[in-house]
CSV table of C-alpha atoms and ligand atoms in Angstrom, one decimal:
chain,number,residue,atom,x,y,z
V,3,MET,CA,-2.1,-15.6,-17.7
V,4,ALA,CA,-3.3,-14.9,-14.1
V,5,VAL,CA,-0.4,-15.0,-11.8
V,6,ILE,CA,-2.7,-14.7,-8.8
V,7,ALA,CA,-6.3,-16.0,-8.8
V,8,VAL,CA,-7.6,-16.4,-5.3
V,9,ALA,CA,-11.2,-16.2,-3.8
V,10,GLY,CA,-12.8,-16.0,-0.4
V,11,LEU,CA,-9.6,-15.6,1.6
V,12,ALA,CA,-10.4,-15.3,5.3
V,13,LYS,CA,-8.0,-15.1,8.2
V,14,HIS,CA,-8.6,-14.6,12.0
V,15,TYR,CA,-6.0,-14.2,14.6
V,16,GLY,CA,-6.1,-14.9,18.4
V,17,ARG,CA,-6.7,-17.9,20.5
V,18,ARG,CA,-10.5,-17.7,20.0
V,19,ARG,CA,-10.0,-16.3,16.5
V,20,GLN,CA,-11.5,-13.1,17.7
V,21,THR,CA,-9.6,-10.7,15.4
V,22,ALA,CA,-10.8,-10.9,11.8
V,23,ALA,CA,-7.8,-9.8,9.6
V,24,LEU,CA,-9.3,-10.8,6.3
V,25,ARG,CA,-13.0,-11.3,5.5
V,26,GLY,CA,-13.3,-12.9,2.1
V,27,VAL,CA,-10.8,-11.5,-0.3
V,28,ASP,CA,-11.1,-12.2,-4.0
V,29,LEU,CA,-8.1,-11.1,-6.1
V,30,THR,CA,-6.9,-11.8,-9.7
V,31,LEU,CA,-3.7,-10.4,-11.0
V,32,GLU,CA,-2.3,-10.8,-14.5
V,33,ASP,CA,1.3,-11.5,-15.4
V,34,GLY,CA,3.4,-8.2,-15.6
V,35,ALA,CA,1.1,-6.1,-13.5
V,36,VAL,CA,2.2,-3.9,-10.6
V,37,LEU,CA,-0.5,-4.0,-8.0
V,38,GLY,CA,-0.6,-1.5,-5.1
V,39,LEU,CA,-2.4,-2.7,-2.0
V,40,LEU,CA,-3.5,0.4,-0.2
V,41,GLY,CA,-5.2,0.7,3.1
V,42,PRO,CA,-4.9,2.1,6.6
V,43,ASN,CA,-3.0,0.3,9.4
V,44,GLY,CA,-4.7,-2.9,10.3
V,45,ALA,CA,-6.6,-3.2,7.0
V,46,GLY,CA,-5.1,-6.7,6.4
V,47,LYS,CA,-2.4,-5.9,3.8
V,48,THR,CA,0.4,-7.8,5.5
V,49,THR,CA,-1.8,-10.7,6.2
V,50,LEU,CA,-2.9,-10.9,2.6
V,51,ILE,CA,0.7,-10.7,1.3
V,52,LYS,CA,1.8,-13.5,3.7
V,53,ILE,CA,-1.0,-15.7,2.5
V,54,LEU,CA,-0.3,-15.1,-1.2
V,55,ALA,CA,3.4,-15.8,-0.6
V,56,GLY,CA,2.6,-19.2,1.0
V,57,LEU,CA,3.8,-18.1,4.5
V,58,LEU,CA,0.4,-18.2,6.2
V,59,ARG,CA,-2.5,-20.5,5.7
V,60,PRO,CA,-6.0,-18.9,5.3
V,61,ASP,CA,-8.9,-20.1,7.4
V,62,ALA,CA,-11.1,-20.2,4.4
V,63,GLY,CA,-10.9,-19.6,0.7
V,64,GLY,CA,-8.1,-20.6,-1.7
V,65,GLY,CA,-6.9,-20.4,-5.2
V,66,ARG,CA,-3.7,-20.4,-7.2
V,67,VAL,CA,-0.4,-18.4,-7.2
V,68,LEU,CA,1.9,-19.0,-10.2
V,69,GLY,CA,-0.2,-22.0,-10.9
V,70,PHE,CA,0.4,-23.7,-7.5
V,71,ASP,CA,-2.5,-24.4,-5.2
V,72,LEU,CA,-2.5,-22.0,-2.2
V,73,LEU,CA,-3.2,-24.7,0.3
V,74,ARG,CA,-1.4,-27.8,-1.0
V,75,GLY,CA,1.4,-26.0,-2.9
V,76,ALA,CA,2.5,-23.5,-0.3
V,77,ARG,CA,6.0,-24.9,-0.3
V,78,GLU,CA,6.3,-24.5,-4.1
V,79,ILE,CA,4.9,-21.0,-3.8
V,80,ARG,CA,7.5,-20.0,-1.1
V,81,ALA,CA,10.3,-21.2,-3.4
V,82,ALA,CA,8.9,-19.4,-6.5
V,83,VAL,CA,8.1,-15.9,-5.1
V,84,SER,CA,10.2,-13.2,-3.3
V,85,LEU,CA,8.9,-11.4,-0.2
V,86,VAL,CA,10.5,-8.4,1.4
V,87,ALA,CA,8.9,-7.7,4.8
V,88,PRO,CA,9.4,-4.4,6.7
V,89,THR,CA,11.5,-6.4,9.2
V,90,ALA,CA,13.6,-8.1,6.5
V,91,ASP,CA,16.8,-6.3,7.7
V,92,VAL,CA,16.7,-8.3,10.9
V,93,GLY,CA,17.9,-11.2,8.9
V,94,LEU,CA,21.1,-9.6,7.8
V,95,ASP,CA,24.4,-11.1,9.1
V,96,ASN,CA,26.2,-8.4,11.1
V,97,ASN,CA,29.5,-10.4,10.8
V,98,LEU,CA,29.6,-9.9,7.1
V,99,THR,CA,30.0,-6.7,5.2
V,100,VAL,CA,27.2,-5.4,2.9
V,101,ARG,CA,28.7,-7.1,-0.1
V,102,GLN,CA,29.6,-10.3,1.7
V,103,ASN,CA,26.0,-10.6,2.8
V,104,LEU,CA,25.0,-10.7,-0.8
V,105,VAL,CA,27.9,-13.0,-1.8
V,106,PHE,CA,26.8,-15.4,1.0
V,107,TRP,CA,23.2,-15.5,-0.3
V,108,ALA,CA,23.9,-15.7,-4.0
V,109,PRO,CA,24.5,-19.5,-4.3
V,110,ILE,CA,21.4,-20.1,-2.1
V,111,TYR,CA,19.5,-18.4,-4.9
V,112,GLY,CA,21.4,-20.4,-7.6
V,113,LEU,CA,23.8,-17.6,-8.6
V,114,TYR,CA,27.5,-18.4,-9.0
V,115,GLY,CA,30.8,-16.9,-10.2
V,116,ALA,CA,30.8,-14.0,-12.7
V,117,ARG,CA,27.0,-14.0,-12.9
V,118,ALA,CA,26.7,-13.6,-9.2
V,119,ARG,CA,29.3,-10.8,-9.1
V,120,GLN,CA,27.6,-8.9,-11.9
V,121,ARG,CA,24.2,-9.2,-10.3
V,122,ILE,CA,25.6,-8.1,-6.9
V,123,ASP,CA,27.3,-5.1,-8.4
V,124,SER,CA,24.3,-4.1,-10.4
V,125,LEU,CA,22.0,-4.4,-7.3
V,126,LEU,CA,24.4,-2.3,-5.2
V,127,ALA,CA,24.5,0.3,-7.8
V,128,ARG,CA,20.8,0.5,-8.5
V,129,LEU,CA,20.0,0.7,-4.8
V,130,SER,CA,22.7,3.4,-4.2
V,131,LEU,CA,24.7,1.1,-1.9
V,132,GLU,CA,28.0,1.0,-3.9
V,133,GLY,CA,29.7,3.4,-1.4
V,134,LYS,CA,28.7,1.1,1.5
V,135,ALA,CA,29.7,-2.2,-0.1
V,136,ASP,CA,32.6,-2.8,2.4
V,137,ALA,CA,30.7,-1.4,5.4
V,138,TRP,CA,29.3,-3.5,8.2
V,139,PRO,CA,25.5,-3.7,8.4
V,140,MET,CA,25.4,-2.1,11.9
V,141,HIS,CA,27.3,0.9,10.5
V,142,ILE,CA,24.8,1.8,7.8
V,143,SER,CA,21.5,3.6,8.2
V,144,ALA,CA,18.1,1.9,8.7
V,145,GLY,CA,17.1,2.9,5.2
V,146,GLN,CA,20.4,1.4,3.8
V,147,ARG,CA,19.8,-1.8,5.8
V,148,GLN,CA,16.3,-2.0,4.3
V,149,ARG,CA,17.7,-1.6,0.8
V,150,LEU,CA,20.3,-4.3,1.5
V,151,ALA,CA,17.5,-6.6,2.5
V,152,LEU,CA,15.7,-5.8,-0.7
V,153,ALA,CA,18.9,-6.5,-2.7
V,154,ARG,CA,19.3,-9.9,-1.0
V,155,SER,CA,15.7,-10.9,-2.0
V,156,LEU,CA,16.3,-9.7,-5.6
V,157,LEU,CA,19.2,-12.1,-6.0
V,158,ALA,CA,16.6,-14.7,-6.5
V,159,GLU,CA,15.2,-13.2,-9.8
V,160,ASN,CA,11.7,-14.5,-9.2
V,161,ARG,CA,8.8,-13.7,-11.4
V,162,LEU,CA,6.6,-12.6,-8.6
V,163,LEU,CA,7.7,-10.1,-6.0
V,164,PHE,CA,5.9,-9.0,-2.8
V,165,LEU,CA,7.1,-5.8,-1.2
V,166,ASP,CA,5.5,-4.9,2.2
V,167,GLU,CA,6.0,-1.2,2.7
V,168,PRO,CA,9.2,-1.0,0.6
V,169,THR,CA,9.8,2.7,1.0
V,170,ASN,CA,8.5,3.3,4.6
V,171,LYS,CA,11.8,3.8,6.3
V,172,LEU,CA,13.7,5.4,3.5
V,173,ASP,CA,14.8,9.0,3.0
V,174,ALA,CA,14.1,10.8,-0.3
V,175,GLU,CA,17.1,9.3,-2.0
V,176,GLY,CA,16.3,5.8,-0.9
V,177,VAL,CA,12.7,6.2,-2.0
V,178,ARG,CA,13.8,7.3,-5.5
V,179,SER,CA,16.2,4.4,-6.0
V,180,VAL,CA,13.8,1.7,-4.7
V,181,ARG,CA,10.9,3.1,-6.8
V,182,SER,CA,13.1,3.2,-10.0
V,183,LEU,CA,14.4,-0.3,-9.3
V,184,ILE,CA,10.8,-1.6,-9.0
V,185,ALA,CA,9.8,0.1,-12.2
V,186,GLU,CA,12.9,-1.3,-14.0
V,187,LEU,CA,12.3,-4.9,-12.7
V,188,ASN,CA,8.8,-4.7,-14.0
V,189,GLN,CA,9.6,-3.1,-17.4
V,190,GLN,CA,12.8,-4.9,-18.3
V,191,GLN,CA,12.4,-8.3,-16.6
V,192,GLY,CA,8.6,-8.5,-16.6
V,193,THR,CA,8.5,-9.1,-12.9
V,194,THR,CA,5.0,-9.0,-11.5
V,195,VAL,CA,5.0,-6.9,-8.3
V,196,VAL,CA,2.5,-6.6,-5.4
V,197,LEU,CA,3.4,-3.8,-3.0
V,198,THR,CA,1.8,-2.2,0.0
V,199,THR,CA,1.9,1.5,0.6
V,200,HIS,CA,0.2,4.3,2.5
V,201,VAL,CA,1.3,6.8,-0.1
V,202,MET,CA,-1.1,7.6,-2.9
V,203,GLU,CA,1.6,9.3,-4.9
V,204,GLU,CA,3.7,6.1,-4.8
V,205,ALA,CA,0.8,4.1,-6.1
V,206,GLN,CA,0.3,6.7,-8.9
V,207,GLU,CA,3.9,6.5,-9.9
V,208,LEU,CA,4.5,2.8,-9.8
V,209,CYS,CA,1.2,0.8,-10.0
V,210,SER,CA,-0.8,-0.3,-13.0
V,211,GLU,CA,-3.7,-1.1,-10.7
V,212,VAL,CA,-4.6,-0.6,-7.1
V,213,ALA,CA,-6.7,-2.6,-4.6
V,214,LEU,CA,-8.1,-0.7,-1.7
V,215,LEU,CA,-8.3,-2.8,1.5
V,216,HIS,CA,-10.5,-1.8,4.4
V,217,ARG,CA,-11.1,-3.9,7.5
V,218,GLY,CA,-10.1,-7.1,5.8
V,219,ALA,CA,-12.0,-6.6,2.5
V,220,VAL,CA,-11.1,-5.3,-0.9
V,221,VAL,CA,-13.5,-2.4,-1.4
V,222,ARG,CA,-12.2,-1.4,-4.8
V,223,HIS,CA,-9.8,-2.9,-7.3
V,224,ALA,CA,-9.2,-0.8,-10.4
V,225,GLU,CA,-6.8,0.5,-12.9
V,226,VAL,CA,-4.9,3.3,-11.1
V,227,GLY,CA,-5.7,6.0,-13.7
V,228,ALA,CA,-9.4,5.2,-13.7
V,229,LEU,CA,-9.6,5.2,-10.0
V,230,LEU,CA,-7.9,8.5,-9.6
V,231,ARG,CA,-9.8,10.1,-12.5
V,232,SER,CA,-13.1,9.2,-10.9
V,233,LEU,CA,-12.1,10.4,-7.5
V,234,GLU,CA,-10.1,13.4,-8.4
V,235,GLU,CA,-13.2,15.1,-9.5
V,236,VAL,CA,-14.7,14.7,-6.0
V,237,ARG,CA,-13.2,17.2,-3.6
V,238,PRO,CA,-14.0,17.9,0.0
V,239,ILE,CA,-15.3,21.3,1.2
V,240,GLN,CA,-14.6,21.5,4.9
V,241,LEU,CA,-16.4,23.7,7.4
V,242,GLU,CA,-15.5,24.3,11.0
V,243,ILE,CA,-18.4,25.5,13.0
V,244,ALA,CA,-18.3,26.8,16.6
V,245,ALA,CA,-21.5,25.1,17.5
V,246,ARG,CA,-20.9,25.1,21.3
V,247,GLY,CA,-23.2,22.1,21.9
V,248,ARG,CA,-26.1,23.4,19.8
V,249,PRO,CA,-27.3,20.8,17.3
V,250,ILE,CA,-26.7,21.6,13.6
V,251,ALA,CA,-29.3,20.7,11.0
V,252,VAL,CA,-27.3,19.6,7.9
V,253,PRO,CA,-29.1,19.5,4.6
V,254,PRO,CA,-29.3,16.3,2.7
V,255,ALA,CA,-26.5,15.9,0.0
V,256,GLY,CA,-29.2,16.0,-2.6
V,257,ALA,CA,-30.2,19.5,-1.6
V,258,LEU,CA,-26.8,20.9,-2.6
V,259,PRO,CA,-25.9,20.9,-6.3
V,260,GLN,CA,-23.2,18.4,-7.2
V,261,ALA,CA,-22.7,17.3,-3.6
V,262,VAL,CA,-22.1,13.5,-3.2
V,263,ARG,CA,-22.1,13.1,0.5
V,264,ILE,CA,-22.1,15.1,3.8
V,265,GLN,CA,-20.1,13.9,6.9
V,266,VAL,CA,-20.5,15.6,10.3
V,267,GLN,CA,-18.0,15.1,13.1
V,268,THR,CA,-18.1,16.6,16.6
V,269,GLY,CA,-14.8,17.7,18.0
V,270,GLU,CA,-13.5,19.2,21.2
V,271,GLY,CA,-15.3,22.0,22.9
V,272,GLY,CA,-18.5,21.5,21.0
V,273,ALA,CA,-16.9,22.4,17.6
V,274,VAL,CA,-18.4,20.6,14.7
V,275,SER,CA,-16.6,19.9,11.4
V,276,VAL,CA,-18.8,19.3,8.3
V,277,THR,CA,-17.3,17.8,5.2
V,278,ILE,CA,-19.2,18.2,2.0
V,279,TRP,CA,-18.0,16.0,-0.9
V,280,SER,CA,-18.6,17.6,-4.1
V,281,ARG,CA,-18.1,16.8,-7.8
V,282,ASP,CA,-17.9,20.5,-8.7
V,283,VAL,CA,-16.8,22.7,-5.8
V,284,PRO,CA,-17.7,26.1,-7.6
V,285,ALA,CA,-21.2,24.7,-8.2
V,286,THR,CA,-21.7,23.5,-4.7
V,287,THR,CA,-20.2,26.4,-2.8
V,288,PRO,CA,-23.0,29.1,-3.3
V,289,ALA,CA,-25.6,26.6,-1.9
V,290,VAL,CA,-23.3,25.9,1.0
V,291,VAL,CA,-22.9,29.7,1.7
V,292,ASP,CA,-26.8,30.1,1.5
V,293,TRP,CA,-27.2,27.3,4.0
V,294,ILE,CA,-24.6,28.9,6.4
V,295,ARG,CA,-26.4,32.3,6.1
V,296,GLY,CA,-29.9,30.9,6.4
V,297,ALA,CA,-29.0,28.8,9.5
V,298,GLN,CA,-26.8,31.6,10.9
V,299,LEU,CA,-24.0,29.2,11.6
V,300,PRO,CA,-20.9,30.5,13.3
V,301,VAL,CA,-18.5,29.2,10.7
V,302,ARG,CA,-14.8,29.6,11.7
V,303,LYS,CA,-13.2,28.2,8.6
V,304,MET,CA,-14.1,27.0,5.1
V,305,THR,CA,-11.6,25.2,3.0
V,306,SER,CA,-11.4,22.9,-0.1
V,307,GLN,CA,-8.2,20.9,-0.8
V,308,ARG,CA,-7.1,18.1,-3.0
V,309,LEU,CA,-8.0,14.6,-2.0
V,310,THR,CA,-5.7,12.8,0.4
V,311,LEU,CA,-5.4,9.0,0.7
V,312,ASP,CA,-7.6,9.2,3.8
V,313,ASP,CA,-10.2,11.1,1.9
V,314,VAL,CA,-10.2,8.3,-0.8
V,315,PHE,CA,-10.9,5.8,1.9
V,316,ALA,CA,-13.7,7.8,3.5
V,317,LEU,CA,-15.3,8.1,0.1
V,318,VAL,CA,-14.7,4.7,-1.3
V,319,HIS,CA,-15.7,2.9,1.8
V,320,THR,CA,-19.0,4.6,2.4
V,321,SER,CA,-20.1,6.4,-0.7
V,322,PRO,CA,-22.8,5.1,-3.0
V,323,PRO,CA,-21.6,3.3,-6.2
V,324,GLU,CA,-22.1,6.3,-8.5
V,325,VAL,CA,-18.8,7.7,-7.1
V,326,GLY,CA,-15.9,6.1,-9.1
V,327,PRO,CA,-15.7,3.3,-11.6
I,28,LIG,N1,0.1,-12.2,14.5
I,28,LIG,C1,-1.0,-11.6,14.8
I,28,LIG,N2,-1.7,-11.9,15.9
I,28,LIG,C2,-2.9,-11.2,16.2
I,28,LIG,N3,-3.4,-10.3,15.5
I,28,LIG,C3,-2.8,-9.9,14.3
I,28,LIG,C4,-1.5,-10.5,13.9
I,28,LIG,N4,-1.1,-10.0,12.8
I,28,LIG,C5,-2.0,-9.1,12.5
I,28,LIG,N5,-3.0,-9.0,13.4
I,28,LIG,C6,-4.3,-8.2,13.3
I,28,LIG,O1,-4.9,-8.4,12.1
I,28,LIG,C7,-5.3,-7.2,11.5
I,28,LIG,C8,-4.7,-7.0,10.2
I,28,LIG,O2,-3.3,-6.8,10.3
I,28,LIG,P1,-2.3,-6.6,9.1
I,28,LIG,O3,-2.5,-7.7,8.1
I,28,LIG,O4,-0.9,-6.5,9.7
I,28,LIG,O5,-2.7,-5.2,8.5
I,28,LIG,P2,-1.9,-4.1,7.7
I,28,LIG,O6,-0.6,-4.8,7.2
I,28,LIG,O7,-2.8,-3.6,6.7
I,28,LIG,O8,-1.5,-3.0,8.7
I,28,LIG,C9,-5.0,-6.1,12.5
I,28,LIG,O9,-6.2,-6.0,13.3
I,28,LIG,C10,-3.9,-6.7,13.3
I,28,LIG,O10,-3.9,-6.2,14.6
I,29,LIG,MG1,1.3,-4.3,7.4
């Protein structure tokens, strides 16, 4: 069953609606999936999550979340989903201890007595907060406050969970406990999860599928393994050239074996950096070296590294469709 089925979602901000945050997003998500929303700052991830959680009304488009209509059933959607925003820790009560904060919220989420106590103990343990149970929220770290806010939302035991940058403020231990809790909720309770992240490795570890957002549009939605397999084969060869204002004639990508795309950027002091995206770096390199020799280019540096998330965006957003699934 599709837990999320929306189409054409658009959202503009500003008095004259001058800022387009979403420009026609279609998204379908099946029950039990863990979807990673990836994208640079400002891509529209938070806006999309708020709309899907019934907190923000789209200007255009619509659909269903957990079977409720996105426009007419926003109140039902809000009651049926959990959302943890990056600022969720602002809502903690500083006059209650860590445990008391959870005890206060439990009945609001329909948890009472022994069941509430068990759930609270288990969340404190799984989020590595047992040692802080009797501390005041202002005396624990930002990462611990963030985990407490997550624990509070998880009291609700909802089937659909939205996590906006769940590991952003956390140290290594916090990241580990939050990631393992997300995996556990999904595997043991069947919770469907939508999370945003900047970290490719996090998406790889947690997500069954990823959607790449760029300037308010989903530019790719794929199973995470398929996306990575298709992109991992493409690697950048980077050249730094001391051009000193001289123009550089770059060959077309088709002229270099296995090259997919060539990108040229001019930096400070007339330096030029050229990125050649290749499906097979050893096959492309000799042709690159021939080009450098032939054109007598003053190359200062030539490197080839693994793809970063930024590279993935550069590729996915602008490359021809033969790259990737
Ligand atoms: N409340 C708001 N008022 C005006 N502009 C906003 C508001 N919220 C977000 N934006 C703008 O909308 C775009 C998308 O923002 P957002 O959804 O927060 O992206 P992300 O979460 O991917 O960083 C950005 O250009 C951002 O500046
Ligand atoms: Mg955001």
